[in-house]
PDB file of N, CA and C in Angstrom:
ATOM      1  N   MET A   2     145.716  86.106  97.967  1.00 45.00           N
ATOM      2  CA  MET A   2     146.163  86.353  96.620  1.00 45.00           C
ATOM      3  C   MET A   2     147.449  85.584  96.354  1.00 45.00           C
ATOM      4  N   MET A   3     147.632  85.208  95.091  1.00 49.00           N
ATOM      5  CA  MET A   3     148.826  84.466  94.710  1.00 49.00           C
ATOM      6  C   MET A   3     149.937  85.433  94.343  1.00 49.00           C
ATOM      7  N   HIS A   4     151.123  85.102  94.741  1.00 51.00           N
ATOM      8  CA  HIS A   4     152.286  85.924  94.433  1.00 51.00           C
ATOM      9  C   HIS A   4     152.907  85.435  93.132  1.00 51.00           C
ATOM     10  N   GLU A   5     153.013  86.281  92.144  1.00 52.00           N
ATOM     11  CA  GLU A   5     153.598  85.898  90.867  1.00 52.00           C
ATOM     12  C   GLU A   5     155.096  86.122  90.897  1.00 52.00           C
ATOM     13  N   GLU A   6     155.828  85.141  90.424  1.00 56.00           N
ATOM     14  CA  GLU A   6     157.280  85.249  90.333  1.00 56.00           C
ATOM     15  C   GLU A   6     157.647  85.913  89.013  1.00 56.00           C
ATOM     16  N   SER A   7     158.761  86.618  88.993  1.00 59.00           N
ATOM     17  CA  SER A   7     159.202  87.283  87.766  1.00 59.00           C
ATOM     18  C   SER A   7     160.028  86.345  86.889  1.00 59.00           C
ATOM     19  N   TRP A   8     160.250  85.114  87.344  1.00 60.00           N
ATOM     20  CA  TRP A   8     161.018  84.139  86.579  1.00 60.00           C
ATOM     21  C   TRP A   8     160.119  83.512  85.535  1.00 60.00           C
ATOM     22  N   GLY A   9     160.526  83.587  84.286  1.00 75.00           N
ATOM     23  CA  GLY A   9     159.762  82.978  83.216  1.00 75.00           C
ATOM     24  C   GLY A   9     160.406  81.685  82.766  1.00 75.00           C
ATOM     25  N   ALA A  10     159.769  81.032  81.821  1.00 76.00           N
ATOM     26  CA  ALA A  10     160.289  79.774  81.289  1.00 76.00           C
ATOM     27  C   ALA A  10     161.621  79.994  80.586  1.00 76.00           C
ATOM     28  N   GLY A  11     161.815  81.138  79.960  1.00 80.00           N
ATOM     29  CA  GLY A  11     163.069  81.430  79.267  1.00 80.00           C
ATOM     30  C   GLY A  11     164.253  81.485  80.215  1.00 80.00           C
ATOM     31  N   LYS A  12     164.056  82.090  81.368  1.00 84.00           N
ATOM     32  CA  LYS A  12     165.140  82.161  82.352  1.00 84.00           C
ATOM     33  C   LYS A  12     165.445  80.783  82.917  1.00 84.00           C
ATOM     34  N   PHE A  13     164.404  79.978  83.091  1.00 84.00           N
ATOM     35  CA  PHE A  13     164.596  78.621  83.592  1.00 84.00           C
ATOM     36  C   PHE A  13     165.422  77.802  82.601  1.00 84.00           C
ATOM     37  N   VAL A  14     165.046  77.862  81.321  1.00 85.00           N
ATOM     38  CA  VAL A  14     165.772  77.120  80.288  1.00 85.00           C
ATOM     39  C   VAL A  14     167.208  77.624  80.184  1.00 85.00           C
ATOM     40  N   CYS A  15     167.405  78.926  80.291  1.00 86.00           N
ATOM     41  CA  CYS A  15     168.752  79.492  80.250  1.00 86.00           C
ATOM     42  C   CYS A  15     169.593  78.968  81.423  1.00 86.00           C
ATOM     43  N   GLY A  16     169.001  78.906  82.593  1.00 85.00           N
ATOM     44  CA  GLY A  16     169.707  78.376  83.761  1.00 85.00           C
ATOM     45  C   GLY A  16     170.037  76.906  83.623  1.00 85.00           C
ATOM     46  N   MET A  17     169.087  76.148  83.093  1.00 89.00           N
ATOM     47  CA  MET A  17     169.327  74.710  82.878  1.00 89.00           C
ATOM     48  C   MET A  17     170.441  74.488  81.855  1.00 89.00           C
ATOM     49  N   THR A  18     170.429  75.273  80.779  1.00 90.00           N
ATOM     50  CA  THR A  18     171.455  75.146  79.748  1.00 90.00           C
ATOM     51  C   THR A  18     172.829  75.515  80.298  1.00 90.00           C
ATOM     52  N   THR A  19     172.890  76.560  81.091  1.00 91.00           N
ATOM     53  CA  THR A  19     174.153  76.965  81.703  1.00 91.00           C
ATOM     54  C   THR A  19     174.696  75.857  82.605  1.00 91.00           C
ATOM     55  N   GLY A  20     173.830  75.245  83.395  1.00 90.00           N
ATOM     56  CA  GLY A  20     174.253  74.146  84.263  1.00 90.00           C
ATOM     57  C   GLY A  20     174.714  72.941  83.482  1.00 90.00           C
ATOM     58  N   LEU A  21     174.016  72.636  82.399  1.00 91.00           N
ATOM     59  CA  LEU A  21     174.390  71.507  81.556  1.00 91.00           C
ATOM     60  C   LEU A  21     175.765  71.725  80.936  1.00 91.00           C
ATOM     61  N   LEU A  22     175.986  72.914  80.407  1.00 90.00           N
ATOM     62  CA  LEU A  22     177.288  73.217  79.804  1.00 90.00           C
ATOM     63  C   LEU A  22     178.404  73.201  80.836  1.00 90.00           C
ATOM     64  N   ALA A  23     178.148  73.747  82.006  1.00 91.00           N
ATOM     65  CA  ALA A  23     179.173  73.744  83.060  1.00 91.00           C
ATOM     66  C   ALA A  23     179.519  72.314  83.467  1.00 91.00           C
ATOM     67  N   GLY A  24     178.520  71.455  83.577  1.00 88.00           N
ATOM     68  CA  GLY A  24     178.769  70.058  83.921  1.00 88.00           C
ATOM     69  C   GLY A  24     179.547  69.331  82.838  1.00 88.00           C
ATOM     70  N   ALA A  25     179.226  69.607  81.574  1.00 89.00           N
ATOM     71  CA  ALA A  25     179.940  68.971  80.465  1.00 89.00           C
ATOM     72  C   ALA A  25     181.406  69.396  80.436  1.00 89.00           C
ATOM     73  N   VAL A  26     181.657  70.682  80.639  1.00 87.00           N
ATOM     74  CA  VAL A  26     183.035  71.187  80.642  1.00 87.00           C
ATOM     75  C   VAL A  26     183.811  70.575  81.800  1.00 87.00           C
ATOM     76  N   LEU A  27     183.209  70.530  82.954  1.00 86.00           N
ATOM     77  CA  LEU A  27     183.876  69.945  84.117  1.00 86.00           C
ATOM     78  C   LEU A  27     184.148  68.460  83.888  1.00 86.00           C
ATOM     79  N   GLY A  28     183.196  67.750  83.316  1.00 84.00           N
ATOM     80  CA  GLY A  28     183.386  66.328  83.034  1.00 84.00           C
ATOM     81  C   GLY A  28     184.513  66.077  82.048  1.00 84.00           C
ATOM     82  N   MET A  29     184.610  66.927  81.019  1.00 80.00           N
ATOM     83  CA  MET A  29     185.678  66.745  80.031  1.00 80.00           C
ATOM     84  C   MET A  29     187.050  67.039  80.620  1.00 80.00           C
ATOM     85  N   THR A  30     187.133  67.998  81.513  1.00 82.00           N
ATOM     86  CA  THR A  30     188.437  68.325  82.090  1.00 82.00           C
ATOM     87  C   THR A  30     188.874  67.293  83.122  1.00 82.00           C
ATOM     88  N   MET A  31     187.929  66.596  83.739  1.00 82.00           N
ATOM     89  CA  MET A  31     188.273  65.623  84.774  1.00 82.00           C
ATOM     90  C   MET A  31     188.380  64.199  84.230  1.00 82.00           C
ATOM     91  N   ALA A  32     188.043  63.980  82.972  1.00 77.00           N
ATOM     92  CA  ALA A  32     188.057  62.630  82.401  1.00 77.00           C
ATOM     93  C   ALA A  32     189.492  62.116  82.291  1.00 77.00           C
ATOM     94  N   PRO A  33     189.695  60.825  82.570  1.00 80.00           N
ATOM     95  CA  PRO A  33     191.041  60.265  82.458  1.00 80.00           C
ATOM     96  C   PRO A  33     191.474  60.143  80.991  1.00 80.00           C
ATOM     97  N   SER A  34     192.776  60.124  80.772  1.00 83.00           N
ATOM     98  CA  SER A  34     193.305  59.998  79.415  1.00 83.00           C
ATOM     99  C   SER A  34     193.175  58.554  78.937  1.00 83.00           C
ATOM    100  N   ARG A  35     193.381  58.358  77.641  1.00 83.00           N
ATOM    101  CA  ARG A  35     193.306  56.999  77.077  1.00 83.00           C
ATOM    102  C   ARG A  35     194.349  56.094  77.718  1.00 83.00           C
ATOM    103  N   ARG A  36     195.531  56.629  77.962  1.00 87.00           N
ATOM    104  CA  ARG A  36     196.595  55.831  78.557  1.00 87.00           C
ATOM    105  C   ARG A  36     196.192  55.340  79.943  1.00 87.00           C
ATOM    106  N   GLU A  37     195.616  56.246  80.738  1.00 85.00           N
ATOM    107  CA  GLU A  37     195.166  55.859  82.078  1.00 85.00           C
ATOM    108  C   GLU A  37     194.059  54.814  82.005  1.00 85.00           C
ATOM    109  N   MET A  38     193.160  54.953  81.034  1.00 85.00           N
ATOM    110  CA  MET A  38     192.078  53.987  80.872  1.00 85.00           C
ATOM    111  C   MET A  38     192.625  52.612  80.491  1.00 85.00           C
ATOM    112  N   ARG A  39     193.588  52.598  79.566  1.00 91.00           N
ATOM    113  CA  ARG A  39     194.180  51.320  79.164  1.00 91.00           C
ATOM    114  C   ARG A  39     194.900  50.660  80.327  1.00 91.00           C
ATOM    115  N   ARG A  40     195.633  51.459  81.095  1.00 91.00           N
ATOM    116  CA  ARG A  40     196.369  50.927  82.245  1.00 91.00           C
ATOM    117  C   ARG A  40     195.400  50.330  83.265  1.00 91.00           C
ATOM    118  N   CYS A  41     194.312  51.039  83.519  1.00 89.00           N
ATOM    119  CA  CYS A  41     193.300  50.576  84.472  1.00 89.00           C
ATOM    120  C   CYS A  41     192.651  49.284  83.982  1.00 89.00           C
ATOM    121  N   ALA A  42     192.316  49.227  82.691  1.00 91.00           N
ATOM    122  CA  ALA A  42     191.696  48.025  82.129  1.00 91.00           C
ATOM    123  C   ALA A  42     192.657  46.841  82.198  1.00 91.00           C
ATOM    124  N   HIS A  43     193.930  47.089  81.932  1.00 94.00           N
ATOM    125  CA  HIS A  43     194.928  46.014  81.996  1.00 94.00           C
ATOM    126  C   HIS A  43     195.067  45.490  83.427  1.00 94.00           C
ATOM    127  N   LYS A  44     195.107  46.408  84.400  1.00 92.00           N
ATOM    128  CA  LYS A  44     195.207  45.992  85.801  1.00 92.00           C
ATOM    129  C   LYS A  44     193.978  45.208  86.226  1.00 92.00           C
ATOM    130  N   ALA A  45     192.794  45.637  85.773  1.00 93.00           N
ATOM    131  CA  ALA A  45     191.559  44.929  86.125  1.00 93.00           C
ATOM    132  C   ALA A  45     191.565  43.525  85.535  1.00 93.00           C
ATOM    133  N   ALA A  46     191.995  43.400  84.288  1.00 93.00           N
ATOM    134  CA  ALA A  46     192.054  42.073  83.650  1.00 93.00           C
ATOM    135  C   ALA A  46     193.042  41.176  84.381  1.00 93.00           C
ATOM    136  N   LYS A  47     194.157  41.746  84.823  1.00 93.00           N
ATOM    137  CA  LYS A  47     195.149  40.980  85.575  1.00 93.00           C
ATOM    138  C   LYS A  47     194.572  40.465  86.891  1.00 93.00           C
ATOM    139  N   HIS A  48     193.817  41.318  87.578  1.00 92.00           N
ATOM    140  CA  HIS A  48     193.210  40.939  88.850  1.00 92.00           C
ATOM    141  C   HIS A  48     192.153  39.857  88.647  1.00 92.00           C
ATOM    142  N   VAL A  49     191.380  39.958  87.582  1.00 91.00           N
ATOM    143  CA  VAL A  49     190.364  38.936  87.308  1.00 91.00           C
ATOM    144  C   VAL A  49     191.022  37.599  87.011  1.00 91.00           C
ATOM    145  N   THR A  50     192.065  37.626  86.203  1.00 91.00           N
ATOM    146  CA  THR A  50     192.791  36.390  85.890  1.00 91.00           C
ATOM    147  C   THR A  50     193.357  35.761  87.154  1.00 91.00           C
ATOM    148  N   GLN A  51     193.923  36.579  88.013  1.00 92.00           N
ATOM    149  CA  GLN A  51     194.487  36.074  89.265  1.00 92.00           C
ATOM    150  C   GLN A  51     193.389  35.505  90.167  1.00 92.00           C
ATOM    151  N   ALA A  52     192.245  36.166  90.225  1.00 91.00           N
ATOM    152  CA  ALA A  52     191.140  35.676  91.044  1.00 91.00           C
ATOM    153  C   ALA A  52     190.622  34.344  90.522  1.00 91.00           C
ATOM    154  N   VAL A  53     190.510  34.201  89.211  1.00 90.00           N
ATOM    155  CA  VAL A  53     190.065  32.934  88.627  1.00 90.00           C
ATOM    156  C   VAL A  53     191.071  31.832  88.931  1.00 90.00           C
ATOM    157  N   ASP A  54     192.361  32.118  88.809  1.00 89.00           N
ATOM    158  CA  ASP A  54     193.389  31.129  89.132  1.00 89.00           C
ATOM    159  C   ASP A  54     193.297  30.716  90.610  1.00 89.00           C
ATOM    160  N   ASN A  55     193.131  31.667  91.499  1.00 89.00           N
ATOM    161  CA  ASN A  55     192.999  31.355  92.921  1.00 89.00           C
ATOM    162  C   ASN A  55     191.763  30.501  93.188  1.00 89.00           C
ATOM    163  N   PHE A  56     190.677  30.827  92.515  1.00 87.00           N
ATOM    164  CA  PHE A  56     189.425  30.066  92.704  1.00 87.00           C
ATOM    165  C   PHE A  56     189.586  28.637  92.199  1.00 87.00           C
ATOM    166  N   THR A  57     190.178  28.470  91.027  1.00 87.00           N
ATOM    167  CA  THR A  57     190.335  27.105  90.499  1.00 87.00           C
ATOM    168  C   THR A  57     191.294  26.294  91.363  1.00 87.00           C
ATOM    169  N   ASP A  58     192.317  26.935  91.920  1.00 86.00           N
ATOM    170  CA  ASP A  58     193.220  26.238  92.835  1.00 86.00           C
ATOM    171  C   ASP A  58     192.485  25.828  94.109  1.00 86.00           C
ATOM    172  N   ALA A  59     191.608  26.701  94.584  1.00 85.00           N
ATOM    173  CA  ALA A  59     190.879  26.428  95.830  1.00 85.00           C
ATOM    174  C   ALA A  59     189.896  25.269  95.689  1.00 85.00           C
ATOM    175  N   ILE A  60     189.295  25.121  94.521  1.00 83.00           N
ATOM    176  CA  ILE A  60     188.338  24.024  94.333  1.00 83.00           C
ATOM    177  C   ILE A  60     189.003  22.773  93.777  1.00 83.00           C
ATOM    178  N   GLY A  61     190.306  22.870  93.486  1.00 80.00           N
ATOM    179  CA  GLY A  61     191.060  21.691  93.088  1.00 80.00           C
ATOM    180  C   GLY A  61     190.944  21.329  91.620  1.00 80.00           C
ATOM    181  N   MET A  62     190.797  22.265  90.776  1.00 68.00           N
ATOM    182  CA  MET A  62     190.713  21.969  89.332  1.00 68.00           C
ATOM    183  C   MET A  62     192.076  22.033  88.699  1.00 68.00           C
TER     184      MET A  62
END
């Protein structure tokens, strides 16, 4: 005989929604600020520029 579970589709959807909301809240609290994002982007652009300069120097351009 098959054993029937007492969990219905409604409880499953409720659990999924709870997990989704918890993940969204956690993501929003851990997200970096605009200032941190700008600083990171500026540092990355600086590193790329430096790498391109090093590469062009290495190939003699």
